[in-house]
Amino acid sequence: MRAAFIDATTALLDDDPRTALVLADISASQFAPANTRHPERVLNVGIREQLMIGVAGGLALTGLRPIAHSYATFLVDRTYEQIKLDLDHQGVGAVLVSIGASYDGSREGRTHQSPGDVALFDTLVGGWTVRVPGHPDEVAPLLRAAATTDDPVYLRLGEQRNAQAYPDADRLRVLRRGGAGAPLVVAVGPMLDPTLAAVEGLDVTVAYTHTPRPFDAAGLRALAGTDVVLVEPYLAGTSSAVVGRALADVPHRLLTLGVGRADLRRYGDPADHARWHGLDAEGLRRSLDAFLGSVRR
């Protein structure tokens, strides 16, 4: 996904004089050719992530469309106040593109883990669009769409990927349909493939989206039965309030699966963390069986 982002951003810089890129050292070497061609619109502020967001806000005020990029933990967690003030409070937008996801950098320790990034955007008032692609081929269309607007957009990239791309899944896209009234399982971004493996043999409907914000409330209402399961690649329960509002007048049960709230204080690799948080296929199946009981096809 990172390579797809670099290629798509380089093309935007070449084709659209409104596009600007602000870096804080991360990926600077990969963007060196673009920097040579467009030194006035490719800016590397060094390891100063808060300044990166401030510069992006200033560029947006001049009419440019800034893209700011780093690891999620540095781009969002570390710069939250600047996002709140220099973008949200100023009423300007930018495209924030992260890598690292919740625990891609787990070998580096907690400093490189960011399971709470999407939850932070929910505290802002600017109406952020959040995109979480599940395949590299979804990245470029989402980035190009974001570059054509002035809206605030967060594009969350990671190493985990699904086998197939669904670029049009900004709304809930049904990929597996159960019987009438079957439980609905919503998989966000790269959680699709482990979810499909986990529901093998169960009478459930599976829907996919790469756009958890704005959440497809109308699609959810059309598909939801009594039981709804939400599988997200970040902090468990991040979208529970959104789902609750969408189904406020519909009797339902909700199970939210994602990264647990406990700090594991462990290194390991991403597969280890997926297993420890119950986000591999086996862990998801255990949670589904406990919640749904003996639902079978």
PDB file of C-alpha atoms in Angstrom:
ATOM      1  CA  MET A   1       0.000   0.000   0.000  1.00  0.00           C
ATOM      2  CA  ARG A   2       2.870   2.364   0.764  1.00  0.00           C
ATOM      3  CA  ALA A   3       4.298   1.862  -2.727  1.00  0.00           C
ATOM      4  CA  ALA A   4       0.874   2.486  -4.267  1.00  0.00           C
ATOM      5  CA  PHE A   5       0.561   5.706  -2.263  1.00  0.00           C
ATOM      6  CA  ILE A   6       4.009   6.918  -3.330  1.00  0.00           C
ATOM      7  CA  ASP A   7       3.283   6.228  -6.999  1.00  0.00           C
ATOM      8  CA  ALA A   8      -0.139   7.886  -6.883  1.00  0.00           C
ATOM      9  CA  THR A   9       1.131  10.949  -5.007  1.00  0.00           C
ATOM     10  CA  THR A  10       4.055  11.378  -7.385  1.00  0.00           C
ATOM     11  CA  ALA A  11       1.616  11.335 -10.303  1.00  0.00           C
ATOM     12  CA  LEU A  12      -0.599  13.900  -8.581  1.00  0.00           C
ATOM     13  CA  LEU A  13       2.361  16.203  -8.005  1.00  0.00           C
ATOM     14  CA  ASP A  14       3.243  15.946 -11.696  1.00  0.00           C
ATOM     15  CA  ASP A  15      -0.304  16.421 -12.964  1.00  0.00           C
ATOM     16  CA  ASP A  16      -1.971  18.816 -10.499  1.00  0.00           C
ATOM     17  CA  PRO A  17      -0.188  22.048  -9.544  1.00  0.00           C
ATOM     18  CA  ARG A  18      -2.511  22.380  -6.539  1.00  0.00           C
ATOM     19  CA  THR A  19      -1.111  19.236  -4.873  1.00  0.00           C
ATOM     20  CA  ALA A  20       1.552  19.668  -2.191  1.00  0.00           C
ATOM     21  CA  LEU A  21       3.314  17.074  -0.042  1.00  0.00           C
ATOM     22  CA  VAL A  22       4.600  17.627   3.492  1.00  0.00           C
ATOM     23  CA  LEU A  23       6.895  15.013   5.059  1.00  0.00           C
ATOM     24  CA  ALA A  24       8.639  14.525   8.380  1.00  0.00           C
ATOM     25  CA  ASP A  25      11.526  12.410   7.047  1.00  0.00           C
ATOM     26  CA  ILE A  26       9.419   9.238   6.621  1.00  0.00           C
ATOM     27  CA  SER A  27       9.399   8.200   2.907  1.00  0.00           C
ATOM     28  CA  ALA A  28      11.562  11.205   1.992  1.00  0.00           C
ATOM     29  CA  SER A  29      13.986   9.090  -0.042  1.00  0.00           C
ATOM     30  CA  GLN A  30      11.158   7.556  -2.069  1.00  0.00           C
ATOM     31  CA  PHE A  31       9.869  11.038  -2.904  1.00  0.00           C
ATOM     32  CA  ALA A  32      13.311  12.414  -3.842  1.00  0.00           C
ATOM     33  CA  PRO A  33      12.558  12.422  -7.609  1.00  0.00           C
ATOM     34  CA  ALA A  34       9.321  14.320  -7.017  1.00  0.00           C
ATOM     35  CA  ASN A  35      11.186  16.756  -4.764  1.00  0.00           C
ATOM     36  CA  THR A  36      13.689  17.412  -7.545  1.00  0.00           C
ATOM     37  CA  ARG A  37      10.917  18.234 -10.021  1.00  0.00           C
ATOM     38  CA  HIS A  38       8.695  20.161  -7.585  1.00  0.00           C
ATOM     39  CA  PRO A  39      10.851  21.578  -4.787  1.00  0.00           C
ATOM     40  CA  GLU A  40       8.293  24.285  -4.006  1.00  0.00           C
ATOM     41  CA  ARG A  41       5.557  21.702  -3.363  1.00  0.00           C
ATOM     42  CA  VAL A  42       7.456  18.818  -1.745  1.00  0.00           C
ATOM     43  CA  LEU A  43       8.521  19.904   1.738  1.00  0.00           C
ATOM     44  CA  ASN A  44      10.391  17.808   4.293  1.00  0.00           C
ATOM     45  CA  VAL A  45      10.348  19.493   7.711  1.00  0.00           C
ATOM     46  CA  GLY A  46      12.489  16.822   9.388  1.00  0.00           C
ATOM     47  CA  ILE A  47      11.453  14.934  12.504  1.00  0.00           C
ATOM     48  CA  ARG A  48       8.948  17.624  13.481  1.00  0.00           C
ATOM     49  CA  GLU A  49       5.542  16.063  12.998  1.00  0.00           C
ATOM     50  CA  GLN A  50       3.653  18.890  14.726  1.00  0.00           C
ATOM     51  CA  LEU A  51       5.274  21.358  12.329  1.00  0.00           C
ATOM     52  CA  MET A  52       4.301  19.093   9.420  1.00  0.00           C
ATOM     53  CA  ILE A  53       0.619  19.548  10.276  1.00  0.00           C
ATOM     54  CA  GLY A  54       1.045  23.288  10.854  1.00  0.00           C
ATOM     55  CA  VAL A  55       2.672  23.664   7.438  1.00  0.00           C
ATOM     56  CA  ALA A  56      -0.119  21.600   5.859  1.00  0.00           C
ATOM     57  CA  GLY A  57      -2.690  23.918   7.433  1.00  0.00           C
ATOM     58  CA  GLY A  58      -0.883  26.968   6.091  1.00  0.00           C
ATOM     59  CA  LEU A  59      -0.662  25.501   2.599  1.00  0.00           C
ATOM     60  CA  ALA A  60      -4.382  24.729   2.699  1.00  0.00           C
ATOM     61  CA  LEU A  61      -5.127  28.350   3.625  1.00  0.00           C
ATOM     62  CA  THR A  62      -3.301  29.443   0.446  1.00  0.00           C
ATOM     63  CA  GLY A  63      -5.506  27.212  -1.722  1.00  0.00           C
ATOM     64  CA  LEU A  64      -3.169  24.256  -2.146  1.00  0.00           C
ATOM     65  CA  ARG A  65      -4.224  20.678  -1.418  1.00  0.00           C
ATOM     66  CA  PRO A  66      -1.657  19.355   1.081  1.00  0.00           C
ATOM     67  CA  ILE A  67      -0.907  15.695   1.678  1.00  0.00           C
ATOM     68  CA  ALA A  68       0.871  14.970   4.972  1.00  0.00           C
ATOM     69  CA  HIS A  69       2.429  11.576   5.562  1.00  0.00           C
ATOM     70  CA  SER A  70       4.083   9.535   8.299  1.00  0.00           C
ATOM     71  CA  TYR A  71       3.508   6.539  10.547  1.00  0.00           C
ATOM     72  CA  ALA A  72       0.065   6.655  12.147  1.00  0.00           C
ATOM     73  CA  THR A  73       1.451   7.053  15.643  1.00  0.00           C
ATOM     74  CA  PHE A  74       3.454  10.141  14.564  1.00  0.00           C
ATOM     75  CA  LEU A  75       0.922  11.543  12.087  1.00  0.00           C
ATOM     76  CA  VAL A  76      -2.125  11.309  14.365  1.00  0.00           C
ATOM     77  CA  ASP A  77      -1.303  10.506  17.992  1.00  0.00           C
ATOM     78  CA  ARG A  78       1.652  12.865  18.269  1.00  0.00           C
ATOM     79  CA  THR A  79       0.083  15.725  16.301  1.00  0.00           C
ATOM     80  CA  TYR A  80      -3.491  15.534  17.548  1.00  0.00           C
ATOM     81  CA  GLU A  81      -3.468  19.092  18.930  1.00  0.00           C
ATOM     82  CA  GLN A  82      -2.194  20.497  15.638  1.00  0.00           C
ATOM     83  CA  ILE A  83      -4.842  18.560  13.699  1.00  0.00           C
ATOM     84  CA  LYS A  84      -7.441  20.021  16.045  1.00  0.00           C
ATOM     85  CA  LEU A  85      -6.175  23.596  15.824  1.00  0.00           C
ATOM     86  CA  ASP A  86      -4.284  24.055  12.542  1.00  0.00           C
ATOM     87  CA  LEU A  87      -6.759  22.121  10.399  1.00  0.00           C
ATOM     88  CA  ASP A  88     -10.070  21.572  12.184  1.00  0.00           C
ATOM     89  CA  HIS A  89     -10.298  24.936  13.977  1.00  0.00           C
ATOM     90  CA  GLN A  90      -9.110  26.835  10.902  1.00  0.00           C
ATOM     91  CA  GLY A  91     -11.789  25.174   8.798  1.00  0.00           C
ATOM     92  CA  VAL A  92      -9.338  23.818   6.229  1.00  0.00           C
ATOM     93  CA  GLY A  93      -8.747  20.312   4.993  1.00  0.00           C
ATOM     94  CA  ALA A  94      -5.769  18.142   4.187  1.00  0.00           C
ATOM     95  CA  VAL A  95      -5.151  14.547   3.209  1.00  0.00           C
ATOM     96  CA  LEU A  96      -3.374  12.749   6.048  1.00  0.00           C
ATOM     97  CA  VAL A  97      -1.889   9.459   4.862  1.00  0.00           C
ATOM     98  CA  SER A  98      -0.505   7.080   7.453  1.00  0.00           C
ATOM     99  CA  ILE A  99       1.376   3.824   7.342  1.00  0.00           C
ATOM    100  CA  GLY A 100       1.935   1.362  10.157  1.00  0.00           C
ATOM    101  CA  ALA A 101      -1.718   0.838  11.078  1.00  0.00           C
ATOM    102  CA  SER A 102      -2.342  -0.572  14.560  1.00  0.00           C
ATOM    103  CA  TYR A 103       0.727  -2.756  14.948  1.00  0.00           C
ATOM    104  CA  ASP A 104       2.690  -3.142  11.689  1.00  0.00           C
ATOM    105  CA  GLY A 105       5.639  -1.667  13.581  1.00  0.00           C
ATOM    106  CA  SER A 106       5.219  -3.946  16.580  1.00  0.00           C
ATOM    107  CA  ARG A 107       8.875  -4.985  16.453  1.00  0.00           C
ATOM    108  CA  GLU A 108       9.737  -1.367  17.337  1.00  0.00           C
ATOM    109  CA  GLY A 109       7.520  -1.445  20.422  1.00  0.00           C
ATOM    110  CA  ARG A 110       4.570   0.623  21.573  1.00  0.00           C
ATOM    111  CA  THR A 111       6.008   3.826  20.063  1.00  0.00           C
ATOM    112  CA  HIS A 112       5.115   2.494  16.614  1.00  0.00           C
ATOM    113  CA  GLN A 113       1.619   1.206  17.411  1.00  0.00           C
ATOM    114  CA  SER A 114      -1.520   3.274  16.845  1.00  0.00           C
ATOM    115  CA  PRO A 115      -4.770   1.387  17.404  1.00  0.00           C
ATOM    116  CA  GLY A 116      -6.554   4.534  18.609  1.00  0.00           C
ATOM    117  CA  ASP A 117      -6.027   6.802  15.595  1.00  0.00           C
ATOM    118  CA  VAL A 118      -9.511   6.519  14.076  1.00  0.00           C
ATOM    119  CA  ALA A 119     -11.111   7.058  17.487  1.00  0.00           C
ATOM    120  CA  LEU A 120      -9.222  10.358  17.767  1.00  0.00           C
ATOM    121  CA  PHE A 121     -10.746  11.618  14.528  1.00  0.00           C
ATOM    122  CA  ASP A 122     -14.190  10.953  15.985  1.00  0.00           C
ATOM    123  CA  THR A 123     -13.499  13.622  18.612  1.00  0.00           C
ATOM    124  CA  LEU A 124     -13.035  16.329  15.972  1.00  0.00           C
ATOM    125  CA  VAL A 125     -15.853  18.487  14.648  1.00  0.00           C
ATOM    126  CA  GLY A 126     -14.663  18.866  11.069  1.00  0.00           C
ATOM    127  CA  GLY A 127     -16.439  15.815   9.664  1.00  0.00           C
ATOM    128  CA  TRP A 128     -13.373  13.817   8.662  1.00  0.00           C
ATOM    129  CA  THR A 129     -13.637  11.171   5.968  1.00  0.00           C
ATOM    130  CA  VAL A 130     -11.715   8.058   7.028  1.00  0.00           C
ATOM    131  CA  ARG A 131     -10.582   5.546   4.413  1.00  0.00           C
ATOM    132  CA  VAL A 132      -9.075   2.185   5.372  1.00  0.00           C
ATOM    133  CA  PRO A 133      -8.211   0.324   2.155  1.00  0.00           C
ATOM    134  CA  GLY A 134      -7.971  -3.439   2.277  1.00  0.00           C
ATOM    135  CA  HIS A 135      -5.889  -3.853  -0.875  1.00  0.00           C
ATOM    136  CA  PRO A 136      -3.160  -1.818  -2.629  1.00  0.00           C
ATOM    137  CA  ASP A 137      -5.385  -1.351  -5.694  1.00  0.00           C
ATOM    138  CA  GLU A 138      -7.860   0.587  -3.553  1.00  0.00           C
ATOM    139  CA  VAL A 139      -5.246   3.168  -2.536  1.00  0.00           C
ATOM    140  CA  ALA A 140      -4.793   5.222  -5.718  1.00  0.00           C
ATOM    141  CA  PRO A 141      -8.517   5.754  -6.440  1.00  0.00           C
ATOM    142  CA  LEU A 142      -9.128   6.819  -2.851  1.00  0.00           C
ATOM    143  CA  LEU A 143      -6.170   9.204  -2.879  1.00  0.00           C
ATOM    144  CA  ARG A 144      -7.133  10.744  -6.213  1.00  0.00           C
ATOM    145  CA  ALA A 145     -10.694  11.260  -4.998  1.00  0.00           C
ATOM    146  CA  ALA A 146      -9.422  12.954  -1.851  1.00  0.00           C
ATOM    147  CA  ALA A 147      -7.107  15.230  -3.833  1.00  0.00           C
ATOM    148  CA  THR A 148      -9.992  16.674  -5.861  1.00  0.00           C
ATOM    149  CA  THR A 149     -11.757  18.093  -2.788  1.00  0.00           C
ATOM    150  CA  ASP A 150     -10.876  20.433   0.080  1.00  0.00           C
ATOM    151  CA  ASP A 151     -12.348  18.111   2.692  1.00  0.00           C
ATOM    152  CA  PRO A 152     -10.412  16.684   5.646  1.00  0.00           C
ATOM    153  CA  VAL A 153      -9.484  13.082   4.784  1.00  0.00           C
ATOM    154  CA  TYR A 154      -7.554  10.416   6.661  1.00  0.00           C
ATOM    155  CA  LEU A 155      -6.180   7.540   4.573  1.00  0.00           C
ATOM    156  CA  ARG A 156      -4.977   4.688   6.808  1.00  0.00           C
ATOM    157  CA  LEU A 157      -2.567   2.277   5.122  1.00  0.00           C
ATOM    158  CA  GLY A 158      -1.116  -0.959   6.450  1.00  0.00           C
ATOM    159  CA  GLU A 159       0.740  -4.093   5.472  1.00  0.00           C
ATOM    160  CA  GLN A 160      -2.198  -6.476   5.922  1.00  0.00           C
ATOM    161  CA  ARG A 161      -4.184  -6.925   2.714  1.00  0.00           C
ATOM    162  CA  ASN A 162      -7.103  -8.839   1.300  1.00  0.00           C
ATOM    163  CA  ALA A 163      -6.766 -11.101  -1.730  1.00  0.00           C
ATOM    164  CA  GLN A 164      -9.123  -8.971  -3.829  1.00  0.00           C
ATOM    165  CA  ALA A 165      -9.671  -5.234  -4.204  1.00  0.00           C
ATOM    166  CA  TYR A 166     -13.075  -3.532  -4.021  1.00  0.00           C
ATOM    167  CA  PRO A 167     -12.388   0.103  -4.959  1.00  0.00           C
ATOM    168  CA  ASP A 168     -16.115   0.968  -5.005  1.00  0.00           C
ATOM    169  CA  ALA A 169     -16.787  -0.162  -1.427  1.00  0.00           C
ATOM    170  CA  ASP A 170     -17.252   3.297   0.056  1.00  0.00           C
ATOM    171  CA  ARG A 171     -20.696   1.992   0.983  1.00  0.00           C
ATOM    172  CA  LEU A 172     -21.368  -1.435   2.438  1.00  0.00           C
ATOM    173  CA  ARG A 173     -20.830  -4.016  -0.272  1.00  0.00           C
ATOM    174  CA  VAL A 174     -22.361  -7.444   0.331  1.00  0.00           C
ATOM    175  CA  LEU A 175     -19.866 -10.183  -0.487  1.00  0.00           C
ATOM    176  CA  ARG A 176     -21.647 -13.101   1.166  1.00  0.00           C
ATOM    177  CA  ARG A 177     -25.396 -13.221   1.746  1.00  0.00           C
ATOM    178  CA  GLY A 178     -27.042 -15.296   4.446  1.00  0.00           C
ATOM    179  CA  GLY A 179     -30.671 -16.248   4.808  1.00  0.00           C
ATOM    180  CA  ALA A 180     -33.532 -13.947   5.758  1.00  0.00           C
ATOM    181  CA  GLY A 181     -32.783 -12.237   9.055  1.00  0.00           C
ATOM    182  CA  ALA A 182     -29.255 -13.669   9.188  1.00  0.00           C
ATOM    183  CA  PRO A 183     -26.718 -11.900  11.394  1.00  0.00           C
ATOM    184  CA  LEU A 184     -24.775  -9.151   9.650  1.00  0.00           C
ATOM    185  CA  VAL A 185     -20.973  -9.106   9.878  1.00  0.00           C
ATOM    186  CA  VAL A 186     -19.322  -5.876   8.688  1.00  0.00           C
ATOM    187  CA  ALA A 187     -15.609  -6.109   7.877  1.00  0.00           C
ATOM    188  CA  VAL A 188     -13.580  -2.923   7.527  1.00  0.00           C
ATOM    189  CA  GLY A 189     -10.520  -2.737   5.281  1.00  0.00           C
ATOM    190  CA  PRO A 190      -7.973  -5.539   5.730  1.00  0.00           C
ATOM    191  CA  MET A 191     -10.213  -7.453   8.135  1.00  0.00           C
ATOM    192  CA  LEU A 192     -12.243  -8.843   5.231  1.00  0.00           C
ATOM    193  CA  ASP A 193     -10.230 -11.978   4.456  1.00  0.00           C
ATOM    194  CA  PRO A 194      -9.876 -13.172   8.071  1.00  0.00           C
ATOM    195  CA  THR A 195     -13.590 -12.468   8.539  1.00  0.00           C
ATOM    196  CA  LEU A 196     -14.568 -14.519   5.496  1.00  0.00           C
ATOM    197  CA  ALA A 197     -12.420 -17.377   6.757  1.00  0.00           C
ATOM    198  CA  ALA A 198     -13.937 -17.084  10.222  1.00  0.00           C
ATOM    199  CA  VAL A 199     -17.576 -17.283   9.060  1.00  0.00           C
ATOM    200  CA  GLU A 200     -17.109 -20.446   6.997  1.00  0.00           C
ATOM    201  CA  GLY A 201     -20.176 -22.623   7.603  1.00  0.00           C
ATOM    202  CA  LEU A 202     -22.170 -19.906   9.381  1.00  0.00           C
ATOM    203  CA  ASP A 203     -25.459 -18.489   8.134  1.00  0.00           C
ATOM    204  CA  VAL A 204     -24.415 -14.843   8.121  1.00  0.00           C
ATOM    205  CA  THR A 205     -24.291 -11.930   5.709  1.00  0.00           C
ATOM    206  CA  VAL A 206     -20.857 -10.355   5.247  1.00  0.00           C
ATOM    207  CA  ALA A 207     -20.522  -6.774   4.024  1.00  0.00           C
ATOM    208  CA  TYR A 208     -17.283  -4.913   3.325  1.00  0.00           C
ATOM    209  CA  THR A 209     -16.312  -1.255   3.370  1.00  0.00           C
ATOM    210  CA  HIS A 210     -13.078   0.706   3.163  1.00  0.00           C
ATOM    211  CA  THR A 211     -14.819   3.875   4.365  1.00  0.00           C
ATOM    212  CA  PRO A 212     -15.817   3.738   8.034  1.00  0.00           C
ATOM    213  CA  ARG A 213     -16.382   7.520   8.081  1.00  0.00           C
ATOM    214  CA  PRO A 214     -18.893   8.542   7.038  1.00  0.00           C
ATOM    215  CA  PHE A 215     -20.317   5.148   7.888  1.00  0.00           C
ATOM    216  CA  ASP A 216     -22.965   3.825   5.491  1.00  0.00           C
ATOM    217  CA  ALA A 217     -25.877   4.121   7.904  1.00  0.00           C
ATOM    218  CA  ALA A 218     -28.515   3.562   5.212  1.00  0.00           C
ATOM    219  CA  GLY A 219     -26.789   0.392   4.026  1.00  0.00           C
ATOM    220  CA  LEU A 220     -26.474  -0.821   7.588  1.00  0.00           C
ATOM    221  CA  ARG A 221     -30.179  -0.325   8.254  1.00  0.00           C
ATOM    222  CA  ALA A 222     -31.060  -2.151   5.037  1.00  0.00           C
ATOM    223  CA  LEU A 223     -28.895  -5.168   5.872  1.00  0.00           C
ATOM    224  CA  ALA A 224     -29.014  -5.480   9.655  1.00  0.00           C
ATOM    225  CA  GLY A 225     -30.937  -8.227  11.362  1.00  0.00           C
ATOM    226  CA  THR A 226     -31.136  -8.628  15.105  1.00  0.00           C
ATOM    227  CA  ASP A 227     -27.428  -9.447  15.434  1.00  0.00           C
ATOM    228  CA  VAL A 228     -24.687  -7.182  14.104  1.00  0.00           C
ATOM    229  CA  VAL A 229     -20.951  -7.851  14.303  1.00  0.00           C
ATOM    230  CA  LEU A 230     -18.424  -5.137  13.490  1.00  0.00           C
ATOM    231  CA  VAL A 231     -14.829  -6.206  12.713  1.00  0.00           C
ATOM    232  CA  GLU A 232     -12.380  -3.294  12.554  1.00  0.00           C
ATOM    233  CA  PRO A 233      -8.555  -3.241  12.315  1.00  0.00           C
ATOM    234  CA  TYR A 234      -8.171  -0.601  15.030  1.00  0.00           C
ATOM    235  CA  LEU A 235      -9.467  -0.103  18.566  1.00  0.00           C
ATOM    236  CA  ALA A 236     -12.416  -2.379  19.331  1.00  0.00           C
ATOM    237  CA  GLY A 237     -15.657  -0.450  19.649  1.00  0.00           C
ATOM    238  CA  THR A 238     -14.468   2.574  17.650  1.00  0.00           C
ATOM    239  CA  SER A 239     -17.618   2.539  15.483  1.00  0.00           C
ATOM    240  CA  SER A 240     -20.071   1.318  18.115  1.00  0.00           C
ATOM    241  CA  ALA A 241     -21.559   4.795  18.629  1.00  0.00           C
ATOM    242  CA  VAL A 242     -22.025   5.258  14.879  1.00  0.00           C
ATOM    243  CA  VAL A 243     -23.779   1.907  14.577  1.00  0.00           C
ATOM    244  CA  GLY A 244     -25.846   2.626  17.675  1.00  0.00           C
ATOM    245  CA  ARG A 245     -27.120   5.897  16.223  1.00  0.00           C
ATOM    246  CA  ALA A 246     -27.912   4.269  12.868  1.00  0.00           C
ATOM    247  CA  LEU A 247     -29.933   1.520  14.565  1.00  0.00           C
ATOM    248  CA  ALA A 248     -31.340   3.581  17.430  1.00  0.00           C
ATOM    249  CA  ASP A 249     -34.929   2.593  16.659  1.00  0.00           C
ATOM    250  CA  VAL A 250     -34.107  -1.003  15.646  1.00  0.00           C
ATOM    251  CA  PRO A 251     -33.838  -3.727  18.326  1.00  0.00           C
ATOM    252  CA  HIS A 252     -30.419  -5.297  17.894  1.00  0.00           C
ATOM    253  CA  ARG A 253     -27.369  -6.811  19.571  1.00  0.00           C
ATOM    254  CA  LEU A 254     -23.925  -5.533  18.658  1.00  0.00           C
ATOM    255  CA  LEU A 255     -20.542  -7.240  18.953  1.00  0.00           C
ATOM    256  CA  THR A 256     -17.538  -5.037  18.222  1.00  0.00           C
ATOM    257  CA  LEU A 257     -14.237  -6.745  17.447  1.00  0.00           C
ATOM    258  CA  GLY A 258     -10.915  -4.991  17.027  1.00  0.00           C
ATOM    259  CA  VAL A 259      -7.676  -4.270  18.812  1.00  0.00           C
ATOM    260  CA  GLY A 260      -8.110  -4.742  22.544  1.00  0.00           C
ATOM    261  CA  ARG A 261      -7.776  -1.859  24.972  1.00  0.00           C
ATOM    262  CA  ALA A 262      -5.113  -3.512  27.123  1.00  0.00           C
ATOM    263  CA  ASP A 263      -1.485  -2.560  26.507  1.00  0.00           C
ATOM    264  CA  LEU A 264       0.107  -5.964  25.954  1.00  0.00           C
ATOM    265  CA  ARG A 265       3.622  -4.642  26.599  1.00  0.00           C
ATOM    266  CA  ARG A 266       4.975  -7.141  24.091  1.00  0.00           C
ATOM    267  CA  TYR A 267       6.941  -6.901  20.865  1.00  0.00           C
ATOM    268  CA  GLY A 268       6.287  -9.745  18.404  1.00  0.00           C
ATOM    269  CA  ASP A 269       5.292  -9.396  14.778  1.00  0.00           C
ATOM    270  CA  PRO A 270       1.941  -8.269  13.336  1.00  0.00           C
ATOM    271  CA  ALA A 271       0.687 -11.863  13.093  1.00  0.00           C
ATOM    272  CA  ASP A 272       1.411 -12.311  16.795  1.00  0.00           C
ATOM    273  CA  HIS A 273      -0.575  -9.201  17.655  1.00  0.00           C
ATOM    274  CA  ALA A 274      -3.483 -10.261  15.460  1.00  0.00           C
ATOM    275  CA  ARG A 275      -3.573 -13.545  17.339  1.00  0.00           C
ATOM    276  CA  TRP A 276      -3.196 -11.942  20.766  1.00  0.00           C
ATOM    277  CA  HIS A 277      -6.069  -9.558  20.012  1.00  0.00           C
ATOM    278  CA  GLY A 278      -8.265 -12.308  18.557  1.00  0.00           C
ATOM    279  CA  LEU A 279      -8.198 -10.792  15.076  1.00  0.00           C
ATOM    280  CA  ASP A 280      -6.925 -13.828  13.187  1.00  0.00           C
ATOM    281  CA  ALA A 281      -9.514 -16.153  11.654  1.00  0.00           C
ATOM    282  CA  GLU A 282      -9.452 -18.545  14.629  1.00  0.00           C
ATOM    283  CA  GLY A 283      -9.866 -15.779  17.178  1.00  0.00           C
ATOM    284  CA  LEU A 284     -12.677 -14.163  15.224  1.00  0.00           C
ATOM    285  CA  ARG A 285     -14.458 -17.508  14.963  1.00  0.00           C
ATOM    286  CA  ARG A 286     -14.273 -18.009  18.725  1.00  0.00           C
ATOM    287  CA  SER A 287     -15.836 -14.596  19.281  1.00  0.00           C
ATOM    288  CA  LEU A 288     -18.521 -15.198  16.656  1.00  0.00           C
ATOM    289  CA  ASP A 289     -19.447 -18.604  18.073  1.00  0.00           C
ATOM    290  CA  ALA A 290     -19.702 -17.188  21.580  1.00  0.00           C
ATOM    291  CA  PHE A 291     -21.922 -14.323  20.398  1.00  0.00           C
ATOM    292  CA  LEU A 292     -24.093 -16.068  17.814  1.00  0.00           C
ATOM    293  CA  GLY A 293     -24.359 -19.522  19.364  1.00  0.00           C
ATOM    294  CA  SER A 294     -25.035 -22.349  16.934  1.00  0.00           C
ATOM    295  CA  VAL A 295     -25.849 -20.377  13.785  1.00  0.00           C
ATOM    296  CA  ARG A 296     -25.058 -22.642  10.845  1.00  0.00           C
ATOM    297  CA  ARG A 297     -25.807 -22.719   7.131  1.00  0.00           C
TER     298      ARG A 297
END
